[in-house]
C-alpha cells in the first residue's frame, strides 16, 4: 500500500483527535512507534489493521470513519494543497462531478505510483450522477463519499449523496445536485498561495 | 465583433485580429483581461514582438506566418507571450497568443480563472501539475530531512553512552582500531571507580548515576580536544590519547583526575566520597602497535593499582622492542608486579 494512504490515516487521526488517540490506534494495531512516510510503500495488511484500529479506538463503524477521512482530506486546513488540486478538476461542482472519472489519472499525474480504484460515471444528468466506485482498496467508496460531500460544500453547492452497496465489490454513490450556488463556497484562485512573491 | 470573431473568441480566448492598417480589430476575452480595452489601437503600440526582431509592422506579421513569435505587452512587459500569426487573406492577420512557460506567473498576475481558458486548453492541467509537483517536492524534502536527522541521531547514539554523554565502548573500539593501523604514539588510561557499588547500594541508583555523570565531567575536563573519553560500561572508563606517550604526563593527569573524583559528592541530603584507580599504558610510536595488547597492559596496570591500595594510578612498562621505546622510568609511584613483557614482534 502506498504510504500516502497510511500517512493520511495518521494525519486524519492526529489532526482530528490528537496525537494520544493516534498512539492508542497504533497500539491496537500492534504498530507502536511507527511513523508513516507518505513517500514509502507499506504492506497492505498494515492499512487494514490501521483502519480496524481507528474504528475500534473511536468505537465507530469503519465506514463512517472512512467517510470522515474523505471529508477531512478536503476540509482540513493542513490538507489545503490537496483541496486545491481537486478544485482544478472543475469550475463548479457539476463540472467537478462530470470530470470525476479523470480523478485516478489526475492523481497519477501527481503521484505516479498511487493506484486509486476505478471510478465510473453513470447516468449523468444536470441534476446529478451515479458514480460507481470499485472497492479495490476496501472502504474506498466511503472515502469518496466523504470527499464528494466536502467538495459540494467547498463549491457552495447543495447536494444529496447516498451510497448503495453494489455487487462484486462495486458500490454506487448517487448524487443529486439541488442547487449549484446554494452558499458562497470557499474561494479558489488559480494562483497558488505559496507562489506569491 | 463579426460572427467569425465571435467564433474565435469562444474557441481561442487569447486571439487578436489585426487589420491591414495594423490596428487591433478584435481580441478574445482572456487577452482583453491582460491588455485592457485595446480594440482599435495600433497593434505595435500595444504589443511588441521581441523575437524575431524584424517583425515590426503588419507586413512583417503576415510574413512571419508559421513562426513562433515572442511578444510582450508594453503595459505589462513582465508577462511573456508566445504567438502564431495567420494571414486573414485581406491584408490583415489573426494571431493566437498564449502564456508559454510563464503561465503560472501570468495567471497569478492577471487574476485569471478556469473560465478564462478553453476546456481543451491544457493550462489547467499545467497549473495542476505545477502544484502537484511542488507538493511532491515538499514531501520529498521533508522525508529527506527526517531521514537525515534520524541518521545523524542514530550515528551519534551508536557512538555515545546515553547516561554520561561520553563515547561508548563501540566508539572507543573504533578509535583504538584506527590507532592500530598507524605508527603514531598513543596512550591509554583505563579508569575504574573504587567501591562504586557501595554508593549504589547505600544511596540508590540515582546517586550512582549522578556520580557517573560527575566523573564523566571530570574526564572531559582532563583531556585535550583530540583525546577520547569513553564509558566502557558500569563504572569503567577508558581514555585514549593520540600522540601522547609521555608516562609522566599521563600519571600527572591521572593524579589530578583522581583527586577531582575524590572530592565529596552530594546527592540530596547524602554526602559521600568515592575514589578511582587507573592503569596507564603507552605505545611509544613505530610500527607494530597492537591496541588490544596495550589495552590488556593497561588493565593489568589498573589491577596493580587496585592491589596497591586503590585511589591511585599505575603504569605498565613500555613495550619492549618498539622503536624509540624508553621505559624504566623510576619516578612511577606504583610499578605493577607480575606484568608480562608484551612478547610481541615489532
Coordinates of C-alpha atoms in Angstrom, one line a residue:
Chain A
X1 CA 0.0 0.0 0.0
X2 CA 1.2 3.5 -0.9
X3 CA 2.5 5.3 2.2
X4 CA 0.3 8.2 1.3
X5 CA -2.7 6.2 2.4
X6 CA -1.3 5.3 5.8
X7 CA 0.1 8.8 6.3
X8 CA -3.3 10.2 5.5
X9 CA -4.9 8.0 8.2
X10 CA -2.2 9.1 10.6
X11 CA -2.8 12.8 9.9
X12 CA -6.6 12.4 10.0
X13 CA -6.5 10.8 13.5
X14 CA -3.8 13.1 14.8
X15 CA -5.3 16.3 13.4
X16 CA -8.8 15.4 14.4
X17 CA -8.5 13.5 17.7
X18 CA -4.9 14.3 18.8
X19 CA -1.6 12.5 19.0
X20 CA -2.7 10.5 22.0
X21 CA -5.5 8.9 20.1
X22 CA -3.2 8.1 17.3
X23 CA -0.8 6.4 19.7
X24 CA -3.7 4.3 21.0
X25 CA -4.6 3.3 17.5
X26 CA -1.0 2.2 16.8
X27 CA -1.0 0.1 20.0
X28 CA -4.3 -1.5 19.0
X29 CA -2.9 -2.2 15.5
X30 CA 0.3 -3.6 17.1
X31 CA 2.3 -0.9 15.3
X32 CA 3.6 1.2 18.2
X33 CA 6.3 3.6 17.3
X34 CA 5.6 3.6 13.6
X35 CA 5.8 6.9 11.7
X36 CA 4.2 6.5 8.3
X37 CA 6.1 8.2 5.4
X38 CA 4.0 9.4 2.5
X39 CA 6.7 8.5 0.1
X40 CA 7.4 4.9 1.1
X41 CA 5.4 1.8 0.4
X42 CA 4.0 -0.4 3.2
X43 CA 2.4 -3.9 3.4
X44 CA -1.3 -3.9 2.5
X45 CA -2.2 -5.6 5.8
X46 CA -0.8 -2.6 7.7
X47 CA -3.5 -0.4 6.2
X48 CA -6.3 -2.8 7.1
X49 CA -5.0 -3.1 10.7
X50 CA -4.9 0.7 10.9
X51 CA -8.5 1.1 9.8
X52 CA -9.7 -1.6 12.2
X53 CA -7.6 0.1 14.9
X54 CA -9.1 3.5 14.3
X55 CA -12.7 2.1 14.2
X56 CA -12.1 0.3 17.5
X57 CA -10.4 3.2 19.2
X58 CA -13.2 5.6 18.2
X59 CA -15.9 3.0 18.8
X60 CA -17.5 3.8 15.4
X61 CA -18.1 1.7 12.3
X62 CA -15.2 1.7 9.8
X63 CA -17.4 3.0 7.0
X64 CA -18.3 6.2 8.8
X65 CA -14.7 6.8 9.9
X66 CA -13.6 6.4 6.3
X67 CA -16.3 8.9 5.2
X68 CA -14.8 11.3 7.7
X69 CA -11.4 10.7 6.2
X70 CA -12.7 11.8 2.8
X71 CA -14.3 14.9 4.4
X72 CA -11.0 15.7 6.2
X73 CA -9.0 15.5 3.0
X74 CA -10.9 18.4 1.5
X75 CA -11.8 20.5 4.5
X76 CA -8.9 20.4 6.9
X77 CA -6.6 23.4 6.8
X78 CA -3.5 21.2 6.8
X79 CA -4.7 19.4 3.6
X80 CA -5.2 22.7 1.7
X81 CA -2.9 21.6 -1.1
X82 CA -5.0 18.6 -1.9
X83 CA -8.2 20.6 -1.9
X84 CA -6.6 23.0 -4.3
X85 CA -5.6 20.2 -6.6
X86 CA -9.1 18.8 -6.5
X87 CA -10.6 22.2 -7.4
X88 CA -8.5 22.2 -10.6
X89 CA -10.9 19.5 -11.9
X90 CA -13.9 21.8 -12.4
X91 CA -15.2 25.3 -12.3
X92 CA -18.3 24.3 -10.3
X93 CA -19.5 21.2 -8.5
X94 CA -21.3 19.8 -11.5
X95 CA -18.2 20.3 -13.7
X96 CA -16.2 18.6 -10.9
X97 CA -18.6 15.7 -10.8
X98 CA -18.6 15.2 -14.5
X99 CA -14.8 15.0 -14.5
X100 CA -14.7 12.6 -11.6
X101 CA -13.7 9.6 -13.7
X102 CA -10.5 11.5 -14.5
X103 CA -9.6 11.7 -10.9
X104 CA -7.4 8.5 -10.7
X105 CA -5.5 9.7 -13.7
X106 CA -5.1 13.1 -12.2
X107 CA -3.8 11.5 -9.0
X108 CA -1.4 9.5 -11.0
X109 CA 0.0 12.7 -12.6
X110 CA 0.7 13.9 -9.1
X111 CA 1.8 10.6 -7.5
X112 CA 2.7 8.2 -10.3
X113 CA 2.7 5.0 -8.2
X114 CA -0.6 5.6 -6.4
X115 CA -3.3 3.5 -8.0
X116 CA -6.7 4.6 -6.9
X117 CA -9.8 2.5 -7.6
X118 CA -11.6 3.0 -10.9
X119 CA -14.4 5.5 -10.8
X120 CA -17.1 5.1 -13.4
X121 CA -19.7 7.8 -14.2
X122 CA -23.2 6.5 -14.9
X123 CA -26.5 8.3 -15.6
X124 CA -25.0 11.7 -15.8
X125 CA -27.6 14.5 -15.8
X126 CA -27.7 18.2 -15.0
X127 CA -29.3 17.1 -11.7
X128 CA -26.6 14.8 -10.7
X129 CA -24.9 11.5 -11.3
X130 CA -24.5 7.9 -10.3
X131 CA -20.9 7.1 -9.5
X132 CA -19.6 3.5 -9.4
X133 CA -16.5 3.0 -7.4
X134 CA -14.7 -0.3 -7.2
X135 CA -13.5 -1.1 -3.7
X136 CA -10.1 -2.4 -4.7
X137 CA -9.0 -0.6 -1.6
X138 CA -11.5 -1.7 1.0
X139 CA -13.7 1.2 2.0
X140 CA -12.6 3.4 -0.8
X141 CA -16.2 4.3 -1.8
X142 CA -16.8 5.6 1.7
X143 CA -13.8 7.9 1.5
X144 CA -15.1 9.1 -1.9
X145 CA -18.5 9.7 -0.4
X146 CA -17.0 11.9 2.3
X147 CA -14.8 13.7 -0.2
X148 CA -17.7 14.4 -2.5
X149 CA -19.8 15.8 0.3
X150 CA -17.0 18.1 1.3
X151 CA -16.3 19.2 -2.3
X152 CA -20.0 20.1 -2.7
X153 CA -19.6 22.4 0.4
X154 CA -16.4 23.7 -1.0
X155 CA -18.1 24.8 -4.2
X156 CA -21.1 26.1 -2.3
X157 CA -23.4 23.6 -3.9
X158 CA -26.3 21.9 -2.1
X159 CA -26.2 18.2 -3.0
X160 CA -27.7 15.0 -1.6
X161 CA -25.5 12.0 -1.6
X162 CA -26.2 8.3 -0.9
X163 CA -24.2 5.1 -1.1
X164 CA -25.6 1.8 -2.1
X165 CA -23.7 -1.4 -1.7
X166 CA -23.2 -2.9 -5.2
X167 CA -22.3 -6.3 -6.4
X168 CA -18.8 -7.6 -6.9
X169 CA -17.2 -5.0 -4.7
X170 CA -18.5 -2.1 -6.6
X171 CA -20.5 0.5 -4.7
X172 CA -22.7 3.1 -6.3
X173 CA -22.9 6.7 -5.0
X174 CA -25.9 8.7 -6.1
X175 CA -25.5 12.4 -6.2
X176 CA -28.4 14.9 -6.6
X177 CA -27.4 18.5 -7.0
X178 CA -30.3 20.5 -5.6
X179 CA -28.6 23.9 -6.1
X180 CA -25.3 24.7 -7.7
X181 CA -24.9 28.0 -5.9
X182 CA -26.5 27.3 -2.5
X183 CA -23.9 29.1 -0.5
X184 CA -20.7 31.2 -1.1
X185 CA -18.4 28.2 -1.1
X186 CA -14.7 28.6 -0.5
X187 CA -12.6 31.0 -2.6
X188 CA -10.4 29.4 -5.1
X189 CA -7.7 31.3 -7.1
X190 CA -5.7 29.5 -9.7
X191 CA -2.6 31.1 -8.4
X192 CA -1.1 29.1 -5.6
X193 CA -0.8 31.0 -2.3
X194 CA 2.7 29.7 -1.9
X195 CA 3.8 31.1 -5.3
X196 CA 3.0 34.7 -4.4
X197 CA 6.1 36.8 -4.2
Chain B
X1 CA -17.5 41.6 -33.4
X2 CA -18.1 39.7 -36.6
X3 CA -19.6 36.1 -36.4
X4 CA -16.1 34.9 -37.3
X5 CA -14.6 36.8 -34.4
X6 CA -17.3 35.5 -32.0
X7 CA -16.3 32.0 -33.1
X8 CA -12.7 32.8 -32.5
X9 CA -13.4 34.4 -29.1
X10 CA -15.2 31.2 -28.0
X11 CA -12.5 28.8 -29.4
X12 CA -9.4 30.8 -28.8
X13 CA -10.0 33.4 -25.9
X14 CA -6.5 34.8 -26.4
X15 CA -6.8 35.6 -30.1
X16 CA -6.2 39.1 -31.6
X17 CA -7.0 40.1 -35.1
X18 CA -5.1 42.9 -36.8
X19 CA -6.4 44.7 -39.9
X20 CA -4.4 45.7 -42.9
X21 CA -3.7 49.1 -41.3
X22 CA -2.1 47.5 -38.3
X23 CA -4.9 48.2 -35.9
X24 CA -6.4 45.7 -33.4
X25 CA -9.8 44.8 -34.9
X26 CA -10.9 42.4 -32.2
X27 CA -9.5 40.3 -29.3
X28 CA -10.6 37.4 -27.2
X29 CA -11.9 38.0 -23.6
X30 CA -8.9 36.4 -21.8
X31 CA -6.4 38.5 -23.8
X32 CA -8.5 41.6 -23.0
X33 CA -8.1 40.8 -19.3
X34 CA -4.4 41.0 -19.8
X35 CA -4.1 44.0 -22.2
X36 CA -7.2 46.0 -21.3
X37 CA -9.7 47.5 -23.7
X38 CA -7.3 48.0 -26.6
X39 CA -9.5 47.3 -29.6
X40 CA -9.0 49.9 -32.3
X41 CA -5.5 50.8 -31.2
X42 CA -2.4 50.1 -33.3
X43 CA -1.1 46.6 -32.6
X44 CA 2.5 47.7 -32.3
X45 CA 1.6 50.4 -29.8
X46 CA 0.0 47.8 -27.5
X47 CA 2.3 44.8 -28.1
X48 CA 6.0 44.4 -29.0
X49 CA 7.4 41.5 -31.0
X50 CA 10.6 40.7 -29.1
X51 CA 11.7 37.9 -31.5
X52 CA 12.1 37.8 -34.4
X53 CA 13.3 41.4 -34.3
X54 CA 12.4 42.1 -38.0
X55 CA 8.6 41.8 -37.3
X56 CA 7.8 45.4 -36.7
X57 CA 4.6 46.1 -38.8
X58 CA 1.6 44.4 -40.3
X59 CA 3.5 43.3 -43.3
X60 CA 6.1 41.7 -41.1
X61 CA 3.4 39.9 -39.1
X62 CA 2.0 38.5 -42.4
X63 CA 5.4 37.4 -43.4
X64 CA 6.0 35.7 -40.1
X65 CA 3.2 33.2 -40.6
X66 CA 4.1 29.8 -39.3
X67 CA 6.9 31.0 -37.0
X68 CA 6.9 31.2 -33.2
X69 CA 6.7 34.8 -32.1
X70 CA 7.9 36.1 -28.7
X71 CA 5.7 39.0 -27.7
X72 CA 5.3 41.3 -24.7
X73 CA 2.6 43.7 -23.8
X74 CA 4.0 47.2 -23.4
X75 CA 1.7 47.8 -20.5
X76 CA 2.8 44.6 -18.8
X77 CA 6.3 43.8 -20.1
X78 CA 6.9 41.1 -17.4
X79 CA 4.1 38.9 -18.9
X80 CA 5.7 37.0 -21.7
X81 CA 3.5 35.8 -24.6
X82 CA 4.1 33.4 -27.4
X83 CA 2.1 33.8 -30.6
X84 CA 1.3 32.5 -34.0
X85 CA 0.2 34.8 -36.8
X86 CA -2.0 33.6 -39.7
X87 CA -2.9 36.0 -42.6
X88 CA -6.6 36.6 -42.9
X89 CA -6.5 36.9 -46.7
X90 CA -7.4 40.6 -46.6
X91 CA -4.1 42.1 -45.7
X92 CA -4.5 41.6 -42.0
X93 CA -3.6 38.7 -39.6
X94 CA -5.1 36.8 -36.9
X95 CA -2.8 36.0 -34.0
X96 CA -3.3 33.3 -31.4
X97 CA -1.4 34.1 -28.2
X98 CA -0.5 32.0 -25.2
X99 CA 1.5 32.4 -22.0
X100 CA 4.0 29.7 -22.7
X101 CA 6.2 28.6 -19.9
X102 CA 5.4 31.6 -17.7
X103 CA 1.7 30.6 -17.5
X104 CA 1.6 30.2 -13.7
X105 CA 3.0 33.6 -13.1
X106 CA 0.7 35.2 -15.7
X107 CA -2.4 33.6 -14.2
X108 CA -1.4 35.0 -10.8
X109 CA -0.5 38.4 -12.1
X110 CA -3.7 38.9 -14.1
X111 CA -6.1 37.1 -11.8
X112 CA -7.2 34.6 -14.4
X113 CA -9.6 31.8 -13.6
X114 CA -10.6 28.5 -15.0
X115 CA -13.3 30.0 -17.2
X116 CA -10.6 32.2 -18.9
X117 CA -9.3 29.1 -20.6
X118 CA -10.9 26.8 -23.1
X119 CA -11.6 23.4 -21.7
X120 CA -9.3 21.9 -24.4
X121 CA -6.5 24.2 -23.3
X122 CA -4.0 22.4 -21.1
X123 CA -3.4 25.4 -18.9
X124 CA -5.4 24.0 -16.1
X125 CA -3.6 20.7 -16.3
X126 CA -0.2 22.5 -16.3
X127 CA -1.2 24.5 -13.2
X128 CA -2.4 21.3 -11.6
X129 CA 0.9 19.7 -12.4
X130 CA 3.0 22.6 -11.1
X131 CA 1.1 22.5 -7.7
X132 CA 1.3 18.7 -7.6
X133 CA 5.0 18.8 -8.3
X134 CA 5.6 21.4 -5.7
X135 CA 3.7 19.3 -3.1
X136 CA 5.6 16.2 -4.0
X137 CA 8.9 18.1 -3.8
X138 CA 8.0 19.4 -0.4
X139 CA 7.0 16.0 0.8
X140 CA 10.2 14.6 -0.6
X141 CA 12.3 17.2 1.1
X142 CA 10.6 16.7 4.4
X143 CA 11.2 12.9 4.1
X144 CA 14.9 13.5 3.3
X145 CA 15.3 15.9 6.2
X146 CA 13.7 13.5 8.6
X147 CA 15.8 10.6 7.4
X148 CA 18.9 12.7 7.5
X149 CA 18.2 13.8 11.1
X150 CA 17.3 10.2 12.1
X151 CA 20.6 9.0 10.6
X152 CA 22.6 11.6 12.4
X153 CA 20.9 10.7 15.7
X154 CA 21.4 7.0 15.1
X155 CA 25.1 7.6 14.3
X156 CA 25.6 9.8 17.4
X157 CA 23.7 7.3 19.6
X158 CA 25.7 4.4 18.2
X159 CA 28.8 6.1 19.5
X160 CA 27.6 7.7 22.7
X161 CA 27.0 6.4 26.2
X162 CA 23.5 7.7 26.8
X163 CA 23.9 8.3 30.6
X164 CA 27.1 10.3 30.6
X165 CA 27.3 11.6 27.0
X166 CA 30.8 10.2 26.8
X167 CA 31.8 8.0 23.9
X168 CA 30.7 4.4 24.3
X169 CA 32.6 1.1 24.1
X170 CA 32.0 0.8 20.4
X171 CA 33.4 4.3 19.7
X172 CA 36.4 3.5 21.8
X173 CA 37.0 0.2 19.9
X174 CA 36.8 2.1 16.6
X175 CA 39.3 4.7 17.8
X176 CA 41.7 2.0 19.0
X177 CA 41.4 0.1 15.8
X178 CA 42.2 3.3 13.9
X179 CA 45.3 3.8 16.0
X180 CA 46.3 0.2 15.4
X181 CA 46.5 0.9 11.7
X182 CA 49.1 3.7 12.1
X183 CA 52.6 4.1 13.6
X184 CA 51.7 7.0 15.8
X185 CA 52.4 7.0 19.5
X186 CA 49.4 7.0 21.8
X187 CA 48.5 6.5 25.5
X188 CA 45.7 4.6 27.2
X189 CA 44.2 5.1 30.6
X190 CA 41.8 2.5 32.0
X191 CA 40.0 4.0 35.0
X192 CA 37.7 2.2 37.4
X193 CA 35.8 3.7 40.3
X194 CA 36.6 2.4 43.7
X195 CA 33.7 1.0 45.7
X196 CA 31.1 2.4 43.4
X197 CA 28.8 -0.5 44.1
X198 CA 28.5 0.7 47.7
X199 CA 27.2 4.1 46.5
X200 CA 24.5 2.3 44.5
X201 CA 23.7 0.0 47.4
X202 CA 23.5 2.7 50.1
X203 CA 22.2 5.7 48.3
X204 CA 20.4 4.2 45.3
X205 CA 20.9 4.2 41.6
X206 CA 20.1 7.8 41.2
X207 CA 23.1 8.7 43.3
X208 CA 25.2 6.2 41.4
X209 CA 24.1 7.8 38.1
X210 CA 24.9 11.2 39.4
X211 CA 28.4 10.1 40.3
X212 CA 29.0 8.6 36.9
X213 CA 27.9 11.9 35.3
X214 CA 30.3 13.8 37.7
X215 CA 33.1 11.5 36.7
X216 CA 32.3 12.0 33.0
X217 CA 32.5 15.7 33.5
X218 CA 35.9 15.3 35.3
X219 CA 37.2 13.2 32.4
X220 CA 36.0 15.6 29.8
X221 CA 37.7 18.4 31.7
X222 CA 41.0 16.5 31.9
X223 CA 41.5 15.6 28.2
X224 CA 42.6 17.5 25.2
X225 CA 40.1 18.0 22.3
X226 CA 41.7 15.3 20.3
X227 CA 41.5 12.8 23.1
X228 CA 38.7 10.4 23.6
X229 CA 37.0 9.6 26.9
X230 CA 34.6 6.6 26.9
X231 CA 32.5 4.8 29.4
X232 CA 33.1 1.1 28.8
X233 CA 30.1 0.2 30.9
X234 CA 29.4 0.0 34.6
X235 CA 31.9 2.2 36.4
X236 CA 34.7 1.6 33.9
X237 CA 36.1 4.3 31.8
X238 CA 38.8 4.4 29.0
X239 CA 40.7 7.4 27.9
X240 CA 42.7 7.4 24.6
X241 CA 45.4 10.0 24.0
X242 CA 46.6 10.0 20.3
X243 CA 50.2 11.2 20.0
X244 CA 50.7 11.2 23.8
X245 CA 53.1 8.5 25.2
X246 CA 54.7 10.5 28.0
X247 CA 54.1 8.4 31.1
X248 CA 54.9 11.2 33.5
X249 CA 52.3 13.5 31.8
X250 CA 49.7 10.8 31.9
X251 CA 50.5 10.0 35.5
X252 CA 50.1 13.6 36.5
X253 CA 46.9 13.8 34.6
X254 CA 45.6 10.7 36.4
X255 CA 46.6 12.0 39.8
X256 CA 44.7 15.3 39.2
X257 CA 41.8 13.4 37.9
X258 CA 41.6 11.0 40.9
X259 CA 41.9 14.0 43.2
X260 CA 39.0 15.6 41.5
X261 CA 36.9 12.4 41.7
X262 CA 37.7 12.1 45.4
X263 CA 36.1 15.5 46.1
X264 CA 32.9 14.9 48.2
X265 CA 29.7 14.3 46.3
X266 CA 26.3 15.3 47.4
X267 CA 23.0 13.7 46.4
X268 CA 20.0 15.1 48.2
X269 CA 21.0 15.1 51.8
X270 CA 23.5 12.4 51.4
X271 CA 27.2 13.2 51.4
X272 CA 29.7 10.6 50.3
X273 CA 33.2 10.2 48.8
X274 CA 34.4 7.8 46.2
X275 CA 37.8 7.3 44.5
X276 CA 39.2 5.8 41.4
X277 CA 42.1 3.7 40.3
X278 CA 43.8 3.9 36.9
X279 CA 46.1 1.9 34.7
X280 CA 48.2 3.6 32.2
X281 CA 49.8 2.1 29.1
X282 CA 51.6 3.8 26.2
X283 CA 52.7 2.9 22.7
X284 CA 55.8 5.0 22.1
X285 CA 55.3 5.0 18.3
X286 CA 56.6 3.0 15.4
X287 CA 55.3 0.0 13.5
X288 CA 53.6 -2.9 15.1
X289 CA 51.3 -1.2 17.6
X290 CA 48.6 -3.6 18.9
X291 CA 45.9 -1.6 20.7
X292 CA 44.4 -4.9 22.0
X293 CA 47.6 -5.9 23.7
X294 CA 48.1 -2.4 25.0
X295 CA 44.6 -2.4 26.5
X296 CA 45.4 -5.6 28.3
X297 CA 48.6 -4.0 29.7
X298 CA 46.5 -1.0 30.9
X299 CA 44.1 -3.5 32.5
X300 CA 46.9 -5.2 34.3
X301 CA 48.3 -1.9 35.5
X302 CA 44.8 -1.0 36.8
X303 CA 44.6 -4.1 38.8
X304 CA 48.1 -3.5 40.1
X305 CA 46.9 -0.1 41.3
X306 CA 43.8 -1.6 42.9
X307 CA 46.0 -4.2 44.7
X308 CA 48.4 -1.4 45.8
X309 CA 45.5 0.2 47.8
X310 CA 43.2 1.9 45.3
X311 CA 42.9 5.7 44.8
X312 CA 46.0 5.8 42.6
X313 CA 47.3 5.2 39.1
X314 CA 49.9 2.6 38.0
X315 CA 51.8 2.4 34.7
X316 CA 52.6 -0.6 32.6
X317 CA 56.2 -0.7 31.5
X318 CA 56.6 0.5 27.9
X319 CA 56.6 -2.4 25.5
X320 CA 60.0 -3.6 24.6
X321 CA 61.2 -3.9 21.1
X322 CA 59.3 -0.9 19.7
X323 CA 61.4 1.7 18.1
X324 CA 62.2 4.6 20.3
X325 CA 60.9 2.7 23.4
X326 CA 62.1 4.2 26.6
X327 CA 60.8 2.5 29.6
X328 CA 62.1 2.0 33.1
X329 CA 61.1 5.4 34.4
X330 CA 61.8 5.1 38.0
X331 CA 59.7 8.0 39.1
X332 CA 56.5 5.9 39.0
X333 CA 54.8 5.6 42.3
X334 CA 53.4 2.1 41.7
X335 CA 55.1 -0.3 39.5
X336 CA 52.7 -3.1 38.8
X337 CA 54.0 -6.5 39.6
X338 CA 53.7 -9.6 37.5
X339 CA 53.2 -7.9 34.2
X340 CA 54.4 -10.0 31.4
X341 CA 56.5 -8.2 28.8
X342 CA 54.4 -7.9 25.7
X343 CA 56.4 -10.6 23.9
X344 CA 55.4 -9.2 20.5
X345 CA 57.5 -8.9 17.5
X346 CA 57.9 -5.4 16.2

